[in-house]
Amino acid sequence: MSVKKIVVIPGDGIGTEITDTAQRVLDTVAKKSNLNLEFQNAFAGGAAIDVYGVPLPEETLSAVRACDAVLLGAVGGPKWDKVSPDIRPEKAILGLRKALGLYANLRPIRVSEVLTDYSPLKNEIVAGVDVLIVRELTGGIYFGDKCESETVNGVEQAWDREIYTVPEITRIVRVACEAAAKRRGQVTSVDKANVLASSRLWRRVVDQAVKEYAGIEVSHMYVDNCAMQMVLAPKKFDVIVTSNLFGDILSDEAAVITGSIGMLPSASIGDGPSLYEPIHGSAPDIAGQGLANPIGTILSAAMLLRFSLNEEAAATRIEQAVDQVLAQGYRTADLYRDGLTKVSTEEMGRLVEKYI
Ligand code: NAD
């Protein structure tokens, strides 16, 4: 079994607690599944500013370029609120995306049966939700030309340009189809083709690209309808693929219906090493107290096994262990209620290891 190198970037705030916990879970599953994982720690964010004076030092960049996958905690915090804007901790995330060419963001939204009460939606609507949002991450209106202000015929205006190329759309659709092949095989492509030219190209390219994948069913949905369906009938979705702008909004909408920010993992995928991180920030308000929920990071580690190392069985093993721990009533402080058992960040990790 060849060695797989994983760079762990704890970052700031709760980052160290949650990545330590997830790394131990990876170690345990590696032993049980006969995998050879090697870990290397690297600095990013505020922690890197303290040591190197910049949020993303060259040492970290060379480590991530030479590894098989990156596991990140979170960056940022009040300690670095006053640093100069060009070295803000959050710049590390954009820098990593750029350095690794991470063009696809994957956010699975699952609502386990035992957590439906935390959702702002009715139990019967959210129970069993299992959707994967695949968002294009390096193109579209966020990266197009823009004009902050110009005056035309005496009237001030501003504009942003949305451009998508055929290769950009094709590669993101491929990511969605490959993910769907490991799930229920249904891809919903979300656009605004009734209004936008870039969406009409998007739709045409989706129909073409999906032909490479036998057994994948594709349908198209307008973004406004998708936003409504996400709260009316989220269970109908398997994989959603969409542009940078629409994906930004839809993935946050989908996250909020779970009612538990600490539980959600994500992956950012490119042609080289991919990056895995929980969707939440560094939660400085609870850092260092054992209060952080490590499950978003543990499930990010499961995604790392699935997408970067192709170890589906080991990934599922972690996910099932998490479900079992939750079903036994164990909760970190964020999700604790009367009648359940409150555990610390580290204890939650140990329980997951036990069920693996
Ligand atoms: P946040 O996600 O860090 O925290 C929002 C709230 O959720 C807080 O009350 C926090 O205690 C709670 N929370 C978050 N994760 C939790 C967990 N795992 N377990 C229990 N509770 C949890 O968002 P914020 O407060 O807006 O930002 C804090 C810092 O994180 C800022 O510096 C921000 O820039 C940074 N940030 C970083 C990332 C990233 O690294 N990718 C993402 C978002 C925010």
Coordinates of C-alpha atoms and ligand atoms in Angstrom, one line a residue:
M1 CA 0.0 0.0 0.0
S2 CA 1.6 3.3 -1.2
V3 CA 2.0 6.1 1.3
K4 CA -0.5 8.9 0.9
K5 CA 0.7 12.3 2.1
I6 CA -1.8 14.6 3.8
V7 CA -1.0 18.2 4.7
V8 CA -3.0 19.3 7.8
I9 CA -3.5 23.0 8.2
P10 CA -5.1 23.7 11.6
G11 CA -5.3 27.5 11.0
D12 CA -6.7 29.6 13.9
G13 CA -9.4 29.6 16.6
I14 CA -10.9 26.1 16.9
G15 CA -8.8 24.9 14.0
T16 CA -6.3 23.0 16.1
E17 CA -8.9 21.2 18.1
I18 CA -11.0 20.1 15.2
T19 CA -8.1 19.1 12.9
D20 CA -6.3 17.1 15.7
T21 CA -9.6 15.2 16.3
A22 CA -10.1 14.5 12.6
Q23 CA -6.5 13.4 12.1
R24 CA -6.9 10.9 14.9
V25 CA -10.0 9.6 13.2
L26 CA -8.1 9.3 9.9
D27 CA -5.4 7.4 11.7
T28 CA -7.9 5.0 13.2
V29 CA -9.7 4.3 10.0
A30 CA -6.3 3.9 8.2
K31 CA -5.3 1.1 10.6
K32 CA -8.7 -0.6 10.2
S33 CA -8.7 -0.3 6.4
N34 CA -5.0 -1.0 5.9
L35 CA -4.1 2.5 4.5
N36 CA -0.8 4.1 4.8
L37 CA -1.3 7.8 5.6
E38 CA 1.5 10.3 6.4
F39 CA 0.6 13.6 7.9
Q40 CA 2.5 16.9 7.8
N41 CA 1.4 20.1 9.6
A42 CA 1.6 23.5 7.9
F43 CA 0.7 27.1 8.8
A44 CA -1.9 29.3 7.3
G45 CA -4.0 32.3 8.3
G46 CA -3.3 34.2 11.5
A47 CA -1.0 31.5 12.8
A48 CA 1.1 32.0 9.7
I49 CA 1.1 35.8 10.1
D50 CA 2.5 35.4 13.7
V51 CA 5.3 33.1 12.5
Y52 CA 6.1 34.3 9.0
G53 CA 4.4 37.7 8.7
V54 CA 2.2 36.5 5.8
P55 CA -1.0 34.4 5.8
L56 CA 0.2 31.8 3.3
P57 CA 4.0 31.2 3.5
E58 CA 6.0 29.6 0.8
E59 CA 6.7 26.6 3.0
T60 CA 2.9 25.9 3.1
L61 CA 2.6 26.3 -0.6
S62 CA 5.3 23.9 -1.4
A63 CA 3.9 21.4 1.1
V64 CA 0.4 21.5 -0.4
R65 CA 1.7 21.3 -4.0
A66 CA 3.6 18.1 -3.1
C67 CA 0.9 16.2 -1.2
D68 CA -2.1 14.0 -2.0
A69 CA -4.7 16.1 -0.2
V70 CA -5.0 18.9 2.3
L71 CA -7.2 19.0 5.4
L72 CA -7.9 22.5 6.7
G73 CA -9.5 23.8 9.9
A74 CA -10.4 27.4 9.6
V75 CA -8.6 30.8 9.5
G76 CA -9.1 34.2 11.0
G77 CA -10.0 35.8 14.3
P78 CA -10.1 39.2 16.2
K79 CA -6.3 39.0 16.9
W80 CA -5.7 39.8 13.2
D81 CA -8.6 42.2 12.6
K82 CA -6.2 45.2 12.4
V83 CA -3.5 43.7 10.0
S84 CA -3.1 45.4 6.7
P85 CA -5.8 44.3 4.2
D86 CA -3.2 42.6 1.8
I87 CA -2.2 40.1 4.5
R88 CA -5.6 39.3 6.1
P89 CA -5.8 35.7 7.3
E90 CA -8.7 34.9 4.9
K91 CA -6.3 35.6 2.0
A92 CA -4.8 32.2 2.8
I93 CA -8.0 30.5 1.5
L94 CA -8.0 32.4 -1.8
G95 CA -4.3 31.8 -2.1
L96 CA -4.7 28.0 -1.6
R97 CA -7.5 27.9 -4.1
K98 CA -5.4 29.7 -6.7
A99 CA -2.2 27.8 -6.0
L100 CA -4.0 24.4 -6.3
G101 CA -6.3 25.5 -9.2
L102 CA -9.4 24.4 -7.1
Y103 CA -12.3 25.0 -9.6
A104 CA -15.0 22.9 -8.0
N105 CA -16.5 23.2 -4.5
L106 CA -18.5 20.2 -3.2
R107 CA -20.8 20.6 -0.3
P108 CA -22.8 17.6 0.8
I109 CA -25.9 18.5 2.9
R110 CA -27.2 15.5 4.8
V111 CA -29.8 15.7 7.6
S112 CA -29.5 12.6 9.7
E113 CA -32.8 11.3 11.2
V114 CA -31.7 12.2 14.7
L115 CA -31.0 15.9 13.9
T116 CA -34.2 16.9 12.1
D117 CA -35.3 18.9 15.2
Y118 CA -32.5 21.4 14.7
S119 CA -33.8 22.4 11.3
P120 CA -35.9 25.5 10.8
L121 CA -38.0 23.4 8.5
K122 CA -40.7 20.8 9.4
N123 CA -39.3 17.3 10.3
E124 CA -41.0 15.6 7.4
I125 CA -39.5 18.0 4.9
V126 CA -35.9 17.6 6.1
A127 CA -35.7 14.0 7.4
G128 CA -33.5 12.1 4.9
V129 CA -32.2 15.1 2.9
D130 CA -29.0 14.1 1.1
V131 CA -27.9 16.6 -1.6
L132 CA -24.5 17.4 -2.9
I133 CA -24.0 20.9 -4.3
V134 CA -21.2 21.2 -6.9
R135 CA -20.3 24.9 -7.3
E136 CA -18.0 26.3 -10.0
L137 CA -15.3 28.1 -8.0
T138 CA -12.9 30.0 -10.2
G139 CA -15.1 31.6 -13.0
G140 CA -18.2 33.5 -13.7
I141 CA -19.2 36.9 -12.4
Y142 CA -16.9 36.9 -9.3
F143 CA -13.8 36.8 -11.5
G144 CA -15.1 38.7 -14.6
D145 CA -14.2 42.2 -15.6
K146 CA -15.8 44.8 -13.4
C147 CA -16.3 48.6 -13.3
E148 CA -16.8 50.2 -9.9
S149 CA -18.1 53.4 -11.4
E150 CA -18.4 55.1 -14.7
T151 CA -20.5 57.9 -16.1
V152 CA -22.5 57.4 -19.3
N153 CA -24.6 60.2 -20.6
G154 CA -24.3 62.0 -17.3
V155 CA -25.5 58.9 -15.3
E156 CA -23.2 57.0 -12.9
Q157 CA -23.3 53.2 -13.4
A158 CA -21.3 50.1 -12.3
W159 CA -21.1 46.7 -13.8
D160 CA -19.8 43.1 -13.4
R161 CA -19.3 40.7 -16.3
E162 CA -20.3 37.0 -16.3
I163 CA -18.2 34.9 -18.6
Y164 CA -18.2 31.1 -18.8
T165 CA -16.1 29.1 -21.3
V166 CA -17.0 25.7 -22.7
P167 CA -13.9 24.0 -21.0
E168 CA -14.9 25.6 -17.6
I169 CA -18.4 24.3 -17.8
T170 CA -17.4 20.9 -19.1
R171 CA -14.9 20.2 -16.3
I172 CA -17.4 21.2 -13.5
V173 CA -20.1 19.0 -15.1
R174 CA -17.7 16.1 -15.2
V175 CA -17.0 16.5 -11.4
A176 CA -20.8 16.5 -10.9
C177 CA -21.4 13.4 -13.0
E178 CA -18.5 11.5 -11.4
A179 CA -19.9 12.4 -7.9
A180 CA -23.4 11.4 -9.0
A181 CA -22.2 8.0 -10.3
K182 CA -21.1 7.3 -6.6
R183 CA -24.6 8.4 -5.4
R184 CA -28.1 8.2 -6.9
G185 CA -27.1 9.2 -10.5
Q186 CA -29.2 12.3 -10.8
V187 CA -27.8 15.7 -11.7
T188 CA -29.8 18.9 -11.6
S189 CA -28.1 21.7 -13.4
V190 CA -29.2 25.1 -12.1
D191 CA -29.1 28.2 -14.3
K192 CA -31.1 31.2 -15.4
A193 CA -31.3 30.3 -19.1
N194 CA -34.5 32.2 -19.7
V195 CA -32.6 35.5 -19.1
L196 CA -28.8 35.0 -19.3
A197 CA -26.8 34.1 -22.4
S198 CA -24.1 32.6 -20.2
S199 CA -26.7 30.3 -18.8
R200 CA -27.9 29.2 -22.3
L201 CA -24.3 28.2 -23.1
W202 CA -24.1 26.5 -19.7
R203 CA -27.2 24.4 -20.5
R204 CA -26.0 23.4 -23.9
V205 CA -22.6 22.3 -22.6
V206 CA -24.2 20.4 -19.7
D207 CA -26.3 18.4 -22.2
Q208 CA -23.2 17.7 -24.3
A209 CA -20.9 16.8 -21.4
V210 CA -23.3 14.5 -19.7
K211 CA -23.4 12.2 -22.8
E212 CA -19.9 10.9 -21.6
Y213 CA -21.6 9.3 -18.6
A214 CA -24.0 6.4 -19.1
G215 CA -26.6 6.1 -16.4
I216 CA -26.5 9.7 -15.2
E217 CA -29.9 11.5 -15.6
V218 CA -29.6 15.2 -16.0
S219 CA -32.4 17.8 -15.6
H220 CA -32.3 21.6 -15.7
M221 CA -33.9 24.0 -13.2
Y222 CA -34.0 27.8 -13.0
V223 CA -32.2 29.2 -10.0
D224 CA -35.3 30.9 -8.6
N225 CA -37.2 27.7 -8.7
C226 CA -34.3 25.8 -7.1
A227 CA -34.2 28.3 -4.2
M228 CA -37.9 27.5 -3.6
Q229 CA -37.5 23.8 -4.0
M230 CA -34.6 23.8 -1.5
V231 CA -37.1 24.7 1.3
L232 CA -40.2 23.0 -0.1
A233 CA -38.8 19.7 -1.2
P234 CA -35.1 19.4 -0.6
K235 CA -35.3 15.6 -0.7
K236 CA -35.9 15.7 -4.5
F237 CA -32.2 16.7 -5.2
D238 CA -29.3 14.3 -5.5
V239 CA -26.5 16.4 -7.1
I240 CA -26.9 20.1 -8.0
V241 CA -24.3 21.6 -10.4
T242 CA -24.2 25.3 -10.8
S243 CA -22.2 28.5 -11.4
N244 CA -20.1 30.4 -8.9
L245 CA -22.7 33.0 -8.0
F246 CA -25.7 30.7 -7.9
G247 CA -23.7 28.1 -6.0
D248 CA -22.6 30.6 -3.4
I249 CA -26.2 31.4 -2.5
L250 CA -27.7 28.0 -2.9
S251 CA -25.0 26.2 -0.8
D252 CA -25.6 28.6 2.1
E253 CA -29.4 28.2 1.8
A254 CA -29.0 24.4 1.8
A255 CA -26.6 24.6 4.8
V256 CA -29.0 26.6 6.9
I257 CA -31.8 24.0 6.5
T258 CA -29.7 21.5 8.5
G259 CA -29.7 23.9 11.5
S260 CA -26.2 22.8 12.6
I261 CA -23.2 24.6 11.1
G262 CA -20.7 22.5 12.9
M263 CA -21.7 19.3 11.1
L264 CA -21.1 20.3 7.5
P265 CA -18.0 19.3 5.4
S266 CA -16.8 20.5 2.1
A267 CA -14.2 19.7 -0.6
S268 CA -12.5 22.0 -3.1
I269 CA -11.3 20.0 -6.1
G270 CA -8.8 20.8 -8.9
D271 CA -6.5 18.9 -11.1
G272 CA -3.9 18.4 -8.4
P273 CA -4.3 18.0 -4.6
S274 CA -7.7 18.9 -3.3
L275 CA -8.6 20.7 -0.1
Y276 CA -11.1 19.6 2.5
E277 CA -12.5 21.8 5.3
P278 CA -15.6 22.3 7.4
I279 CA -17.9 25.0 6.1
H280 CA -17.8 27.1 9.3
G281 CA -15.1 29.6 10.4
S282 CA -12.6 29.6 13.2
A283 CA -15.3 30.3 15.9
P284 CA -12.9 32.4 18.1
D285 CA -15.7 32.8 20.7
I286 CA -15.4 29.1 21.7
A287 CA -11.7 28.3 20.9
G288 CA -9.7 26.3 23.3
Q289 CA -12.6 25.2 25.5
G290 CA -13.4 21.8 24.1
L291 CA -16.8 23.2 22.9
A292 CA -16.2 22.9 19.1
N293 CA -18.1 20.4 17.1
P294 CA -15.5 18.4 15.2
I295 CA -18.0 16.5 13.0
G296 CA -17.8 18.9 10.0
T297 CA -14.0 18.3 10.0
I298 CA -14.3 14.6 10.5
L299 CA -16.8 14.3 7.6
S300 CA -14.4 16.5 5.5
A301 CA -11.7 13.8 6.3
A302 CA -14.2 11.2 5.0
M303 CA -14.6 13.2 1.8
L304 CA -10.8 13.3 1.5
L305 CA -10.7 9.5 1.6
R306 CA -13.5 9.3 -1.0
F307 CA -12.5 11.9 -3.5
S308 CA -8.6 12.1 -3.2
L309 CA -7.7 8.6 -2.2
N310 CA -10.7 6.8 -3.8
E311 CA -11.2 4.9 -0.5
E312 CA -15.0 4.7 -0.6
A313 CA -15.3 2.0 2.0
A314 CA -13.1 3.9 4.5
A315 CA -15.1 7.1 3.9
T316 CA -18.4 5.3 4.5
R317 CA -17.0 3.7 7.7
I318 CA -16.4 7.2 9.1
E319 CA -19.8 8.5 8.1
Q320 CA -21.6 5.5 9.6
A321 CA -19.6 5.8 12.8
V322 CA -20.7 9.5 13.1
D323 CA -24.3 8.5 12.5
Q324 CA -24.0 5.9 15.3
V325 CA -22.5 8.2 17.8
L326 CA -25.3 10.7 17.1
A327 CA -27.9 8.1 17.3
Q328 CA -26.6 7.1 20.8
G329 CA -27.4 10.6 21.9
Y330 CA -23.8 12.1 22.2
R331 CA -23.6 15.8 21.3
T332 CA -21.1 18.6 21.6
A333 CA -22.2 21.8 23.4
D334 CA -23.6 23.4 20.2
L335 CA -26.2 20.6 19.7
Y336 CA -26.7 19.6 23.4
R337 CA -30.3 19.3 24.7
D338 CA -31.8 17.8 27.9
G339 CA -31.8 14.0 27.9
L340 CA -28.7 13.8 25.7
T341 CA -25.1 13.2 26.7
K342 CA -22.8 16.3 26.4
V343 CA -19.2 15.6 25.2
S344 CA -16.2 17.7 24.5
T345 CA -14.5 18.1 21.1
E346 CA -12.0 15.4 21.9
E347 CA -14.5 13.0 23.4
M348 CA -16.7 13.3 20.3
G349 CA -13.6 12.3 18.2
R350 CA -12.8 9.3 20.5
L351 CA -16.4 8.1 20.2
V352 CA -16.3 8.2 16.4
E353 CA -13.0 6.2 16.6
K354 CA -14.6 3.7 18.9
Y355 CA -17.5 3.1 16.4
I356 CA -15.1 2.8 13.5
Ligands
NAD1 P1 -17.9 31.1 12.5 O1 -18.4 30.0 11.5 O2 -16.5 30.9 12.9 O3 -18.9 31.1 13.8 C1 -20.3 31.4 13.7 C2 -20.9 30.9 15.0 O4 -21.0 29.5 14.9 C3 -20.1 31.2 16.3 O5 -21.1 31.4 17.3 C4 -19.4 29.9 16.5 O6 -19.1 29.6 17.9 C5 -20.3 28.8 15.9 N1 -19.6 27.7 15.4 C6 -18.9 27.7 14.2 N2 -18.3 26.5 14.1 C7 -18.6 25.7 15.1 C8 -18.3 24.4 15.5 N3 -17.5 23.6 14.8 N4 -18.8 24.0 16.7 C9 -19.6 24.7 17.4 N5 -19.9 26.0 17.1 C10 -19.4 26.5 16.0 O7 -18.2 32.5 11.7 P2 -17.7 33.9 12.2 O8 -17.9 34.1 13.6 O9 -18.4 34.8 11.2 O10 -16.2 34.0 11.8 C11 -15.1 33.8 12.7 C12 -13.8 33.9 12.0 O11 -13.7 32.8 11.1 C13 -13.6 35.2 11.2 O12 -12.3 35.6 11.3 C14 -13.9 34.8 9.8 O13 -13.3 35.6 8.8 C15 -13.4 33.4 9.8 N6 -14.0 32.5 8.7 C16 -13.1 31.6 8.2 C17 -13.6 30.7 7.3 C18 -12.6 29.7 6.7 O14 -11.5 29.5 7.2 N7 -12.9 29.0 5.6 C19 -14.9 30.7 6.9 C20 -15.8 31.5 7.5 C21 -15.3 32.5 8.5

